[in-house]
Tab-separated table of C-alpha atoms in Angstrom:
chain	number	residue	atom	x	y	z
A	949	UNK	CA	-9.991	83.471	52.469
A	950	UNK	CA	-13.231	83.833	49.804
A	951	UNK	CA	-15.508	84.998	52.819
A	952	UNK	CA	-12.815	87.382	54.738
A	953	UNK	CA	-12.608	89.146	51.476
A	954	UNK	CA	-15.999	89.607	50.410
A	955	UNK	CA	-16.849	90.770	53.998
A	956	UNK	CA	-14.045	93.224	53.469
A	957	UNK	CA	-15.190	94.680	50.160
A	958	UNK	CA	-18.152	94.541	51.547
A	959	UNK	CA	-17.585	96.341	54.035
A	960	UNK	CA	-15.549	99.194	51.923
A	961	UNK	CA	-18.353	99.431	49.799
A	962	UNK	CA	-20.919	100.169	52.696
A	963	UNK	CA	-18.786	102.937	53.649
A	964	UNK	CA	-18.869	104.311	51.120
A	965	UNK	CA	-22.252	104.063	50.936
A	966	UNK	CA	-22.477	102.495	48.181
A	967	UNK	CA	-24.463	99.073	47.351
A	968	UNK	CA	-22.591	95.908	48.344
A	969	UNK	CA	-24.765	93.865	45.362
A	970	UNK	CA	-24.462	97.012	42.662
A	971	UNK	CA	-21.112	97.888	42.789
A	972	UNK	CA	-19.801	94.924	43.629
A	973	UNK	CA	-21.522	93.439	40.616
A	974	UNK	CA	-22.512	90.791	42.563
A	975	UNK	CA	-26.524	89.391	43.465
A	976	UNK	CA	-27.756	88.125	46.567
A	977	UNK	CA	-29.454	83.980	46.174
A	978	UNK	CA	-30.995	81.919	49.094
A	979	UNK	CA	-30.278	79.534	45.754
A	980	UNK	CA	-28.522	77.779	42.930
A	981	UNK	CA	-32.092	78.769	40.858
A	982	UNK	CA	-31.569	82.251	41.967
A	983	UNK	CA	-28.178	82.662	40.009
A	984	UNK	CA	-27.807	83.156	35.993
A	985	UNK	CA	-26.921	79.991	34.452
A	986	UNK	CA	-22.515	80.435	34.982
A	987	UNK	CA	-23.222	81.373	38.158
A	988	UNK	CA	-23.973	79.358	41.689
A	989	UNK	CA	-25.048	80.902	44.996
A	990	UNK	CA	-22.323	80.584	47.512
A	991	UNK	CA	-21.824	82.253	50.649
A	992	UNK	CA	-25.031	84.244	49.906
A	993	UNK	CA	-24.617	85.402	46.866
A	994	UNK	CA	-24.078	84.133	43.394
A	995	UNK	CA	-20.720	83.775	42.254
A	996	UNK	CA	-18.386	82.506	39.190
A	997	UNK	CA	-18.446	78.829	38.681
A	998	UNK	CA	-15.934	76.750	37.145
A	999	UNK	CA	-15.466	76.473	33.095
A	1000	UNK	CA	-17.887	72.827	33.184
A	1001	UNK	CA	-19.517	73.216	36.560
A	1002	UNK	CA	-23.230	73.680	35.204
A	1003	UNK	CA	-25.453	71.055	35.778
A	1004	UNK	CA	-26.873	69.477	38.976
A	1005	UNK	CA	-28.828	66.836	39.532
A	1006	UNK	CA	-31.031	64.929	41.830
A	1007	UNK	CA	-33.191	66.193	44.597
A	1008	UNK	CA	-32.551	69.623	43.326
A	1009	UNK	CA	-35.142	70.964	45.471
A	1010	UNK	CA	-35.115	68.994	48.169
A	1011	UNK	CA	-34.984	70.507	51.615
A	1012	UNK	CA	-31.368	69.086	53.426
A	1013	UNK	CA	-30.273	67.560	50.984
A	1014	UNK	CA	-27.138	65.107	51.218
A	1015	UNK	CA	-24.408	66.625	48.384
A	1016	UNK	CA	-22.591	64.815	46.123
A	1017	UNK	CA	-19.789	65.977	43.499
A	1018	UNK	CA	-19.172	63.888	40.485
A	1019	UNK	CA	-15.904	65.382	37.911
A	1020	UNK	CA	-15.907	63.502	34.753
A	1021	UNK	CA	-15.031	64.080	31.207
A	1022	UNK	CA	-17.488	63.916	29.432
A	1023	UNK	CA	-16.101	66.213	26.357
A	1024	UNK	CA	-12.632	65.094	25.110
A	1025	UNK	CA	-10.461	66.921	22.666
A	1026	UNK	CA	-13.033	65.203	19.995
A	1027	UNK	CA	-16.170	67.044	21.116
A	1028	UNK	CA	-19.331	65.443	23.051
A	1029	UNK	CA	-17.816	61.591	25.041
A	1030	UNK	CA	-20.601	59.468	24.528
A	1031	UNK	CA	-19.302	56.375	27.134
A	1032	UNK	CA	-18.667	59.247	29.638
A	1033	UNK	CA	-22.385	60.302	29.113
A	1034	UNK	CA	-23.436	56.585	29.609
A	1035	UNK	CA	-21.766	56.220	33.170
A	1036	UNK	CA	-23.288	59.374	33.703
A	1037	UNK	CA	-26.075	57.980	32.488
A	1038	UNK	CA	-25.434	54.938	35.343
A	1039	UNK	CA	-25.115	57.315	37.737
A	1040	UNK	CA	-28.246	59.585	37.422
A	1041	UNK	CA	-30.063	55.954	36.989
A	1042	UNK	CA	-29.361	54.777	40.570
A	1043	UNK	CA	-29.512	58.418	41.879
A	1044	UNK	CA	-32.850	58.536	40.502
A	1045	UNK	CA	-33.764	55.525	41.918
A	1046	UNK	CA	-32.647	56.349	45.566
A	1047	UNK	CA	-34.732	59.436	45.779
A	1048	UNK	CA	-37.750	58.003	44.050
A	1049	UNK	CA	-36.823	55.663	47.890
A	1050	UNK	CA	-36.848	58.872	49.934
A	1051	UNK	CA	-32.792	58.548	50.146
A	1052	UNK	CA	-31.534	57.595	53.303
A	1053	UNK	CA	-32.524	58.950	56.928
A	1054	UNK	CA	-35.566	61.037	55.373
A	1055	UNK	CA	-32.446	62.993	53.750
A	1056	UNK	CA	-32.648	62.861	49.328
A	1057	UNK	CA	-29.605	63.419	47.775
A	1058	UNK	CA	-28.209	66.286	44.673
A	1059	UNK	CA	-25.464	65.973	42.540
A	1060	UNK	CA	-22.889	68.821	41.297
A	1061	UNK	CA	-21.913	67.307	37.782
A	1062	UNK	CA	-18.749	68.874	36.480
A	1063	UNK	CA	-17.376	68.688	33.065
A	1064	UNK	CA	-13.351	68.002	33.604
A	1065	UNK	CA	-12.526	68.090	29.145
A	1066	UNK	CA	-10.369	64.985	30.876
A	1067	UNK	CA	-7.809	67.893	31.417
A	1068	UNK	CA	-6.837	66.941	34.875
A	1069	UNK	CA	-5.758	70.434	35.797
A	1070	UNK	CA	-9.318	71.153	35.157
A	1071	UNK	CA	-10.502	68.327	37.428
A	1072	UNK	CA	-8.413	69.404	39.987
A	1073	UNK	CA	-9.916	72.857	39.973
A	1074	UNK	CA	-13.112	71.709	39.804
A	1075	UNK	CA	-13.027	69.292	42.873
A	1076	UNK	CA	-11.568	71.915	45.055
A	1077	UNK	CA	-14.631	73.882	44.131
A	1078	UNK	CA	-16.624	71.245	45.124
A	1079	UNK	CA	-15.039	69.775	48.065
A	1080	UNK	CA	-14.725	73.834	49.648
A	1081	UNK	CA	-17.423	75.640	48.370
A	1082	UNK	CA	-19.905	73.168	47.909
A	1083	UNK	CA	-19.471	71.087	50.786
A	1084	UNK	CA	-20.064	67.632	48.845
A	1085	UNK	CA	-19.428	64.609	51.603
A	1086	UNK	CA	-18.627	62.422	48.866
A	1087	UNK	CA	-17.268	62.839	45.247
A	1088	UNK	CA	-17.627	60.326	41.602
A	1089	UNK	CA	-14.393	61.185	39.578
A	1090	UNK	CA	-13.305	58.576	36.116
A	1091	UNK	CA	-9.851	57.899	35.003
A	1092	UNK	CA	-7.438	56.805	36.927
A	1093	UNK	CA	-4.866	59.921	36.340
A	1094	UNK	CA	-7.207	62.401	36.862
A	1095	UNK	CA	-8.843	60.204	40.241
A	1096	UNK	CA	-5.298	60.159	41.858
A	1097	UNK	CA	-4.900	64.229	41.368
A	1098	UNK	CA	-8.583	64.541	42.380
A	1099	UNK	CA	-7.510	62.650	45.608
A	1100	UNK	CA	-5.104	64.961	46.676
A	1101	UNK	CA	-8.399	67.373	47.395
A	1102	UNK	CA	-11.042	64.890	48.774
A	1103	UNK	CA	-8.375	62.715	51.362
A	1104	UNK	CA	-7.267	65.745	53.264
A	1105	UNK	CA	-10.918	66.842	53.703
A	1106	UNK	CA	-12.203	63.851	54.477
A	1107	UNK	CA	-14.495	63.569	51.829
A	1108	UNK	CA	-14.835	59.980	50.029
A	1109	UNK	CA	-13.790	59.534	46.526
A	1110	UNK	CA	-15.582	56.551	44.663
A	1111	UNK	CA	-14.329	55.870	40.804
A	1112	UNK	CA	-16.478	53.339	38.828
A	1113	UNK	CA	-13.527	53.594	35.842
A	1114	UNK	CA	-10.097	53.904	37.131
A	1115	UNK	CA	-8.765	50.772	37.425
A	1116	UNK	CA	-4.158	51.463	37.617
A	1117	UNK	CA	-2.558	49.536	40.448
A	1118	UNK	CA	-2.040	52.933	42.276
A	1119	UNK	CA	-5.069	52.970	44.095
A	1120	UNK	CA	-4.153	49.495	45.462
A	1121	UNK	CA	-1.062	50.807	47.882
A	1122	UNK	CA	-2.452	54.754	47.947
A	1123	UNK	CA	-2.269	56.392	51.289
A	1124	UNK	CA	-5.919	57.192	52.065
A	1125	UNK	CA	-6.864	56.867	55.555
A	1126	UNK	CA	-6.288	60.388	56.776
A	1127	UNK	CA	-5.203	59.282	60.805
A	1128	UNK	CA	-8.741	57.252	60.527
A	1129	UNK	CA	-8.902	53.790	60.859
A	1130	UNK	CA	-10.932	53.125	57.266
A	1131	UNK	CA	-9.645	54.903	53.704
A	1132	UNK	CA	-11.300	57.162	51.977
A	1133	UNK	CA	-10.810	56.028	48.083
A	1134	UNK	CA	-12.816	53.088	46.854
A	1135	UNK	CA	-13.567	51.912	43.694
A	1136	UNK	CA	-15.885	49.478	41.812
A	1137	UNK	CA	-13.467	48.477	39.277
A	1138	UNK	CA	-10.693	45.731	39.940
A	1139	UNK	CA	-6.612	46.164	39.602
A	1140	UNK	CA	-5.086	45.886	36.030
A	1141	UNK	CA	-2.740	43.585	36.814
A	1142	UNK	CA	-5.633	41.554	36.657
A	1143	UNK	CA	-6.766	42.503	33.554
A	1144	UNK	CA	-3.128	42.638	32.284
A	1145	UNK	CA	-2.894	38.814	33.472
A	1146	UNK	CA	-5.513	38.331	30.652
A	1147	UNK	CA	-4.734	40.106	28.427
A	1148	UNK	CA	-1.818	38.162	28.764
A	1149	UNK	CA	-2.933	34.256	29.221
A	1150	UNK	CA	-5.708	35.073	26.310
A	1151	UNK	CA	-2.375	36.259	24.073
A	1152	UNK	CA	-0.255	33.563	24.919
A	1153	UNK	CA	-2.984	31.003	24.753
A	1154	UNK	CA	-3.654	29.789	28.131
A	1155	UNK	CA	-6.740	31.029	28.281
A	1156	UNK	CA	-8.716	29.434	25.404
A	1157	UNK	CA	-11.340	31.177	23.230
A	1158	UNK	CA	-14.664	29.961	23.006
A	1159	UNK	CA	-15.687	31.532	20.116
A	1160	UNK	CA	-17.834	28.390	18.179
A	1161	UNK	CA	-16.697	28.514	14.258
A	1162	UNK	CA	-13.120	31.298	15.303
A	1163	UNK	CA	-9.885	29.592	15.910
A	1164	UNK	CA	-7.308	31.794	17.317
A	1165	UNK	CA	-3.907	31.663	16.947
A	1166	UNK	CA	-1.732	32.966	19.424
A	1167	UNK	CA	0.257	36.124	18.200
A	1168	UNK	CA	4.646	35.782	18.330
A	1169	UNK	CA	5.350	39.489	18.254
A	1170	UNK	CA	2.815	41.797	20.858
A	1171	UNK	CA	2.995	45.553	20.402
A	1172	UNK	CA	1.212	47.263	23.136
A	1173	UNK	CA	-0.072	51.221	21.830
A	1174	UNK	CA	-0.447	53.119	25.099
A	1175	UNK	CA	-0.994	55.753	26.626
A	1176	UNK	CA	1.197	57.539	28.764
A	1177	UNK	CA	-0.386	58.013	32.097
A	1178	UNK	CA	-1.358	55.282	35.245
A	1179	UNK	CA	-3.232	53.235	33.166
A	1180	UNK	CA	-1.688	52.996	29.791
A	1181	UNK	CA	1.765	52.082	31.392
A	1182	UNK	CA	0.605	49.879	35.176
A	1183	UNK	CA	-1.915	48.379	31.592
A	1184	UNK	CA	1.375	47.704	29.138
A	1185	UNK	CA	3.993	46.527	32.509
A	1186	UNK	CA	1.261	44.176	33.411
A	1187	UNK	CA	0.851	42.091	30.210
A	1188	UNK	CA	4.864	42.366	29.480
A	1189	UNK	CA	4.880	41.105	33.005
A	1190	UNK	CA	3.401	37.893	31.995
A	1191	UNK	CA	4.646	37.819	28.829
A	1192	UNK	CA	7.929	35.589	29.390
A	1193	UNK	CA	10.116	36.190	26.665
A	1194	UNK	CA	10.496	40.452	26.277
A	1195	UNK	CA	11.773	40.327	23.524
A	1196	UNK	CA	8.630	39.618	21.734
A	1197	UNK	CA	6.765	42.642	23.752
A	1198	UNK	CA	7.389	45.895	22.684
A	1199	UNK	CA	5.110	48.816	23.900
A	1200	UNK	CA	3.820	52.462	21.437
A	1201	UNK	CA	3.606	54.954	23.870
A	1202	UNK	CA	1.749	58.110	23.450
A	1203	UNK	CA	0.448	61.005	25.340
A	1204	UNK	CA	-3.648	61.389	25.343
A	1205	UNK	CA	-4.762	64.662	22.954
A	1206	UNK	CA	-1.380	64.081	20.833
A	1207	UNK	CA	0.399	63.366	17.959
A	1208	UNK	CA	0.247	59.526	17.904
A	1209	UNK	CA	3.446	59.647	15.076
A	1210	UNK	CA	5.675	58.077	17.480
A	1211	UNK	CA	3.821	56.203	18.576
A	1212	UNK	CA	3.284	54.400	15.192
A	1213	UNK	CA	6.523	54.592	14.129
A	1214	UNK	CA	7.480	52.056	16.950
A	1215	UNK	CA	4.383	49.607	15.728
A	1216	UNK	CA	5.441	49.858	12.185
A	1217	UNK	CA	9.367	49.033	13.465
A	1218	UNK	CA	8.335	46.593	16.004
A	1219	UNK	CA	6.172	44.757	13.297
A	1220	UNK	CA	3.564	42.978	15.933
A	1221	UNK	CA	1.059	40.857	14.653
A	1222	UNK	CA	-1.179	41.260	17.060
A	1223	UNK	CA	-1.163	45.622	18.825
A	1224	UNK	CA	-2.990	45.876	22.015
A	1225	UNK	CA	-4.750	49.436	22.332
A	1226	UNK	CA	-4.530	50.729	25.857
A	1227	UNK	CA	-5.595	53.969	25.838
A	1228	UNK	CA	-8.830	55.900	24.745
A	1229	UNK	CA	-10.930	55.451	22.326
A	1230	UNK	CA	-10.573	59.830	19.932
A	1231	UNK	CA	-7.035	58.869	20.064
A	1232	UNK	CA	-7.010	55.032	19.092
A	1233	UNK	CA	-10.173	56.799	16.443
A	1234	UNK	CA	-6.076	58.613	15.315
A	1235	UNK	CA	-3.580	56.198	16.480
A	1236	UNK	CA	-5.653	52.583	13.505
A	1237	UNK	CA	-5.892	54.833	10.529
A	1238	UNK	CA	-1.914	56.561	10.948
A	1239	UNK	CA	-0.666	52.737	11.379
A	1240	UNK	CA	-2.815	51.088	8.562
A	1241	UNK	CA	-1.166	53.918	6.364
A	1242	UNK	CA	2.232	52.970	6.911
A	1243	UNK	CA	1.527	48.998	7.001
A	1244	UNK	CA	0.390	48.189	10.910
A	1245	UNK	CA	-2.969	46.730	9.289
A	1246	UNK	CA	-4.971	43.166	9.299
A	1247	UNK	CA	-3.943	43.353	5.321
A	1248	UNK	CA	-0.059	42.958	6.549
A	1249	UNK	CA	-0.858	40.732	9.411
A	1250	UNK	CA	-1.809	42.523	12.153
A	1251	UNK	CA	-4.407	41.844	14.586
A	1252	UNK	CA	-5.996	44.260	17.168
A	1253	UNK	CA	-6.332	43.796	20.712
A	1254	UNK	CA	-8.754	46.313	22.633
A	1255	UNK	CA	-9.288	47.111	26.745
A	1256	UNK	CA	-11.526	48.273	28.932
A	1257	UNK	CA	-11.792	52.459	27.972
A	1258	UNK	CA	-11.785	51.536	23.579
A	1259	UNK	CA	-15.452	49.212	24.369
A	1260	UNK	CA	-17.121	52.789	22.734
A	1261	UNK	CA	-19.496	52.654	20.198
A	1262	UNK	CA	-17.705	55.654	18.843
A	1263	UNK	CA	-14.861	54.044	18.326
A	1264	UNK	CA	-16.293	51.937	15.610
A	1265	UNK	CA	-17.927	54.980	14.024
A	1266	UNK	CA	-15.382	57.394	14.477
A	1267	UNK	CA	-13.084	55.250	12.303
A	1268	UNK	CA	-15.166	55.447	9.580
A	1269	UNK	CA	-13.659	53.049	6.454
A	1270	UNK	CA	-11.091	51.858	8.680
A	1271	UNK	CA	-13.426	50.475	11.562
A	1272	UNK	CA	-12.989	47.211	9.185
A	1273	UNK	CA	-9.695	47.187	10.899
A	1274	UNK	CA	-12.117	45.619	13.912
A	1275	UNK	CA	-13.934	43.246	13.165
A	1276	UNK	CA	-13.764	40.666	14.418
A	1277	UNK	CA	-11.328	41.962	17.049
A	1278	UNK	CA	-11.258	40.662	20.560
A	1279	UNK	CA	-10.951	42.771	23.669
A	1280	UNK	CA	-11.613	42.670	27.963
A	1281	UNK	CA	-13.005	44.732	30.263
A	1282	UNK	CA	-13.740	44.196	33.571
A	1283	UNK	CA	-17.261	42.009	33.066
A	1284	UNK	CA	-20.491	44.772	32.793
A	1285	UNK	CA	-22.491	43.053	29.979
A	1286	UNK	CA	-23.463	39.936	31.944
A	1287	UNK	CA	-27.380	38.939	30.735
A	1288	UNK	CA	-27.518	35.453	31.725
A	1289	UNK	CA	-27.601	37.579	35.692
A	1290	UNK	CA	-30.807	38.394	36.891
A	1291	UNK	CA	-29.005	41.602	38.450
A	1292	UNK	CA	-27.840	42.965	35.559
A	1293	UNK	CA	-30.580	42.244	33.783
A	1294	UNK	CA	-32.648	44.709	35.638
A	1295	UNK	CA	-30.153	47.237	35.514
A	1296	UNK	CA	-30.005	46.751	32.021
A	1297	UNK	CA	-33.769	46.704	31.922
A	1298	UNK	CA	-33.927	49.858	33.827
A	1299	UNK	CA	-31.474	51.542	31.573
A	1300	UNK	CA	-32.600	51.210	28.019
A	1301	UNK	CA	-35.978	52.125	29.339
A	1302	UNK	CA	-34.588	55.432	30.550
A	1303	UNK	CA	-32.071	56.538	27.615
A	1304	UNK	CA	-33.112	53.574	24.920
A	1305	UNK	CA	-29.090	52.665	24.757
A	1306	UNK	CA	-28.286	49.360	25.367
A	1307	UNK	CA	-25.477	50.026	28.412
A	1308	UNK	CA	-23.226	46.588	27.686
A	1309	UNK	CA	-22.134	48.649	24.403
A	1310	UNK	CA	-20.210	50.665	26.789
A	1311	UNK	CA	-17.421	49.602	29.358
A	1312	UNK	CA	-18.682	50.669	32.927
A	1313	UNK	CA	-22.133	51.598	32.874
A	1314	UNK	CA	-22.502	49.121	35.225
A	1315	UNK	CA	-19.827	49.220	38.090
A	1316	UNK	CA	-21.413	53.390	37.522
A	1317	UNK	CA	-24.450	52.129	39.110
A	1318	UNK	CA	-23.509	50.678	41.268
A	1319	UNK	CA	-20.639	53.091	42.526
A	1320	UNK	CA	-23.493	55.792	43.544
A	1321	UNK	CA	-26.277	52.453	44.841
A	1322	UNK	CA	-22.586	51.654	47.323
A	1323	UNK	CA	-22.451	55.269	48.618
A	1324	UNK	CA	-25.848	56.321	49.621
A	1325	UNK	CA	-25.980	52.845	51.363
A	1326	UNK	CA	-22.543	54.198	52.611
A	1327	UNK	CA	-24.560	56.972	53.906
A	1328	UNK	CA	-27.313	54.764	55.115
A	1329	UNK	CA	-25.176	53.408	57.948
A	1330	UNK	CA	-23.573	56.917	58.178
A	1331	UNK	CA	-27.317	58.420	60.289
A	1332	UNK	CA	-27.581	55.681	61.832
A	1333	UNK	CA	-30.354	54.241	63.406
A	1334	UNK	CA	-32.269	57.087	65.922
A	1335	UNK	CA	-34.341	58.693	63.771
A	1336	UNK	CA	-34.656	61.305	66.577
A	1337	UNK	CA	-30.714	62.063	66.797
A	1338	UNK	CA	-30.082	60.895	63.125
A	1339	UNK	CA	-25.848	61.288	62.946
A	1340	UNK	CA	-23.788	63.952	60.508
A	1341	UNK	CA	-23.313	61.961	56.981
A	1342	UNK	CA	-19.223	62.524	56.010
A	1343	UNK	CA	-16.644	61.235	54.391
A	1344	UNK	CA	-15.031	59.068	56.976
A	1345	UNK	CA	-18.762	57.966	58.348
A	1346	UNK	CA	-19.622	56.450	55.366
A	1347	UNK	CA	-15.888	54.833	53.967
A	1348	UNK	CA	-16.843	52.871	57.754
A	1349	UNK	CA	-20.357	52.189	56.033
A	1350	UNK	CA	-18.207	50.604	52.648
A	1351	UNK	CA	-16.759	48.432	55.043
A	1352	UNK	CA	-20.037	46.821	56.042
A	1353	UNK	CA	-20.723	45.852	52.890
A	1354	UNK	CA	-18.578	42.699	52.514
A	1355	UNK	CA	-18.903	39.691	55.376
A	1356	UNK	CA	-15.477	38.614	56.222
A	1357	UNK	CA	-13.788	35.340	54.761
A	1358	UNK	CA	-15.923	32.516	56.360
A	1359	UNK	CA	-18.462	34.622	57.649
A	1360	UNK	CA	-22.251	34.709	56.116
A	1361	UNK	CA	-24.660	37.939	56.053
A	1362	UNK	CA	-28.316	39.260	54.163
A	1363	UNK	CA	-27.411	39.044	50.289
A	1364	UNK	CA	-29.132	41.777	48.800
A	1365	UNK	CA	-28.859	43.087	45.085
A	1366	UNK	CA	-28.140	46.709	44.147
A	1367	UNK	CA	-30.606	48.133	42.468
A	1368	UNK	CA	-34.375	50.271	43.165
A	1369	UNK	CA	-36.252	46.173	44.605
A	1370	UNK	CA	-33.922	45.487	47.249
A	1371	UNK	CA	-32.352	49.533	48.717
A	1372	UNK	CA	-35.123	50.259	50.865
A	1373	UNK	CA	-34.643	46.557	53.285
A	1374	UNK	CA	-30.267	47.271	52.292
A	1375	UNK	CA	-30.709	50.666	53.990
A	1376	UNK	CA	-32.730	49.078	57.043
A	1377	UNK	CA	-30.140	46.904	57.847
A	1378	UNK	CA	-27.086	48.822	57.641
A	1379	UNK	CA	-28.668	51.482	59.644
A	1380	UNK	CA	-29.003	49.010	62.137
A	1381	UNK	CA	-24.959	48.721	61.602
A	1382	UNK	CA	-25.835	44.784	60.973
A	1383	UNK	CA	-23.164	43.908	57.828
A	1384	UNK	CA	-24.449	42.620	54.518
A	1385	UNK	CA	-23.168	41.114	51.451
A	1386	UNK	CA	-24.250	43.193	48.642
A	1387	UNK	CA	-23.982	41.692	44.712
A	1388	UNK	CA	-23.805	44.791	41.580
A	1389	UNK	CA	-25.044	44.963	38.247
A	1390	UNK	CA	-21.251	44.591	37.433
A	1391	UNK	CA	-20.823	41.436	40.105
A	1392	UNK	CA	-20.259	40.209	42.903
A	1393	UNK	CA	-18.427	42.991	44.396
A	1394	UNK	CA	-16.414	41.062	47.325
A	1395	UNK	CA	-14.697	44.427	48.890
A	1396	UNK	CA	-10.823	43.668	50.490
A	1397	UNK	CA	-11.464	46.915	52.805
A	1398	UNK	CA	-7.642	47.528	53.413
A	1399	UNK	CA	-7.252	48.551	49.446
A	1400	UNK	CA	-11.286	50.091	48.660
A	1401	UNK	CA	-11.355	47.472	45.849
A	1402	UNK	CA	-12.993	44.173	44.777
A	1403	UNK	CA	-11.676	41.751	42.479
A	1404	UNK	CA	-14.008	41.104	39.111
A	1405	UNK	CA	-14.342	38.583	36.310
A	1406	UNK	CA	-13.511	39.958	33.295
A	1407	UNK	CA	-15.831	40.148	29.922
A	1408	UNK	CA	-14.180	38.324	26.838
A	1409	UNK	CA	-15.663	40.856	24.122
A	1410	UNK	CA	-15.856	40.746	20.340
A	1411	UNK	CA	-16.247	43.302	17.210
A	1412	UNK	CA	-19.345	41.576	15.175
A	1413	UNK	CA	-21.637	43.774	12.851
A	1414	UNK	CA	-20.611	46.869	14.096
A	1415	UNK	CA	-21.383	46.433	17.923
A	1416	UNK	CA	-19.937	44.802	21.283
A	1417	UNK	CA	-20.397	40.964	21.765
A	1418	UNK	CA	-19.960	39.528	25.035
A	1419	UNK	CA	-17.695	35.923	23.919
A	1420	UNK	CA	-17.472	34.520	27.663
A	1421	UNK	CA	-16.007	35.847	31.445
A	1422	UNK	CA	-12.939	35.004	32.579
A	1423	UNK	CA	-11.861	35.360	36.094
A	1424	UNK	CA	-8.245	36.814	36.429
A	1425	UNK	CA	-5.779	34.127	37.767
A	1426	UNK	CA	-4.441	34.788	41.078
A	1427	UNK	CA	-0.389	35.113	41.076
């Protein structure tokens, strides 16, 4: 419709003797580099781009690149979202490494990046632009609510959607095949059903905490302050279902980036001796001081417990004097910081060299790195093994390639670590259609090809000396 509208406008202007680009206020272009900072080259003309879509990374000058997209909440209501920037760095690090290895089939990758501002509606607008105007074959998205919304755009268009932070159980049963044989929505993170089990077992003493010199006393009354979206609702439900005495568990719900006073009042009334924070840093940075001011504090017998979304150093910084509330607090996240693992260590060393930041201080950085490698390996499978007749790289073909990364139960396959050292070997194996086994910086990544997700151990971390320390790894119970 847009192209037709432009054609109609152009014909009208020409018939009136006017210059199309002058009278229409449009400039002709060959690539987006010919346009200003707030416009992109679409159908040969510089057109306004959606708000927040002002970054392009990867092989921006390559001929015939494979086009990817990313919709990420790089900012939120509180300003810059440092945790999302570090996850974005994980994506970029892998993208740069793949392009340095000449991409796949002689084609490198370019990625359009949009800052969603943690706004679901804005994310949908941006995804629509990337799918329709930029013809991306695969997209990366962060957060359960945003990713679910974006999937409504990508699935009908046969665009692969990969998330490195979406943990909602809703993805397990998502209808995402669009008439094909393989689902189009994948994630490097496990379902929150598993995290809920891990948290509940830790809180009940079923899983012992191996923290020398510290004795963890299971709480009697557990409060769960959770954000009202698919992430928070699902996590609260999973925790509550795992604790037999439901009277000893109380939920305190709030809407993201809105007032938390109702949730705080619920905690004040319930008087928990431990409160799980199942929400995002910017909200928890407001909820904790308000709760402390009303008596829900360490001094009055409450302890705090963090989830994956709050493994973010900016939470500690933004709490200022109230940071003391989290001293010694535990939390869980799909395991990322695993310093004894060689695949993780190589990733962490390269990340620190590139960005001068320890990726283990933020959740899902390794998952983002793995997500990019998985998509590019799926693209390698899509290209095929005939250099004279390369196959088209499409969302369904990438998805089919992802099913070649985990051998069937009882079968063996050559194992490759995701990263710069083994990418080319894994790429060539996939181009021949060979099934391989991948080990990621975030773990084994043994995918269920029907659901597009892989189980994962969880790290139990602790707030210590204004940083996050991995205490132990926990394998989620299988029910």
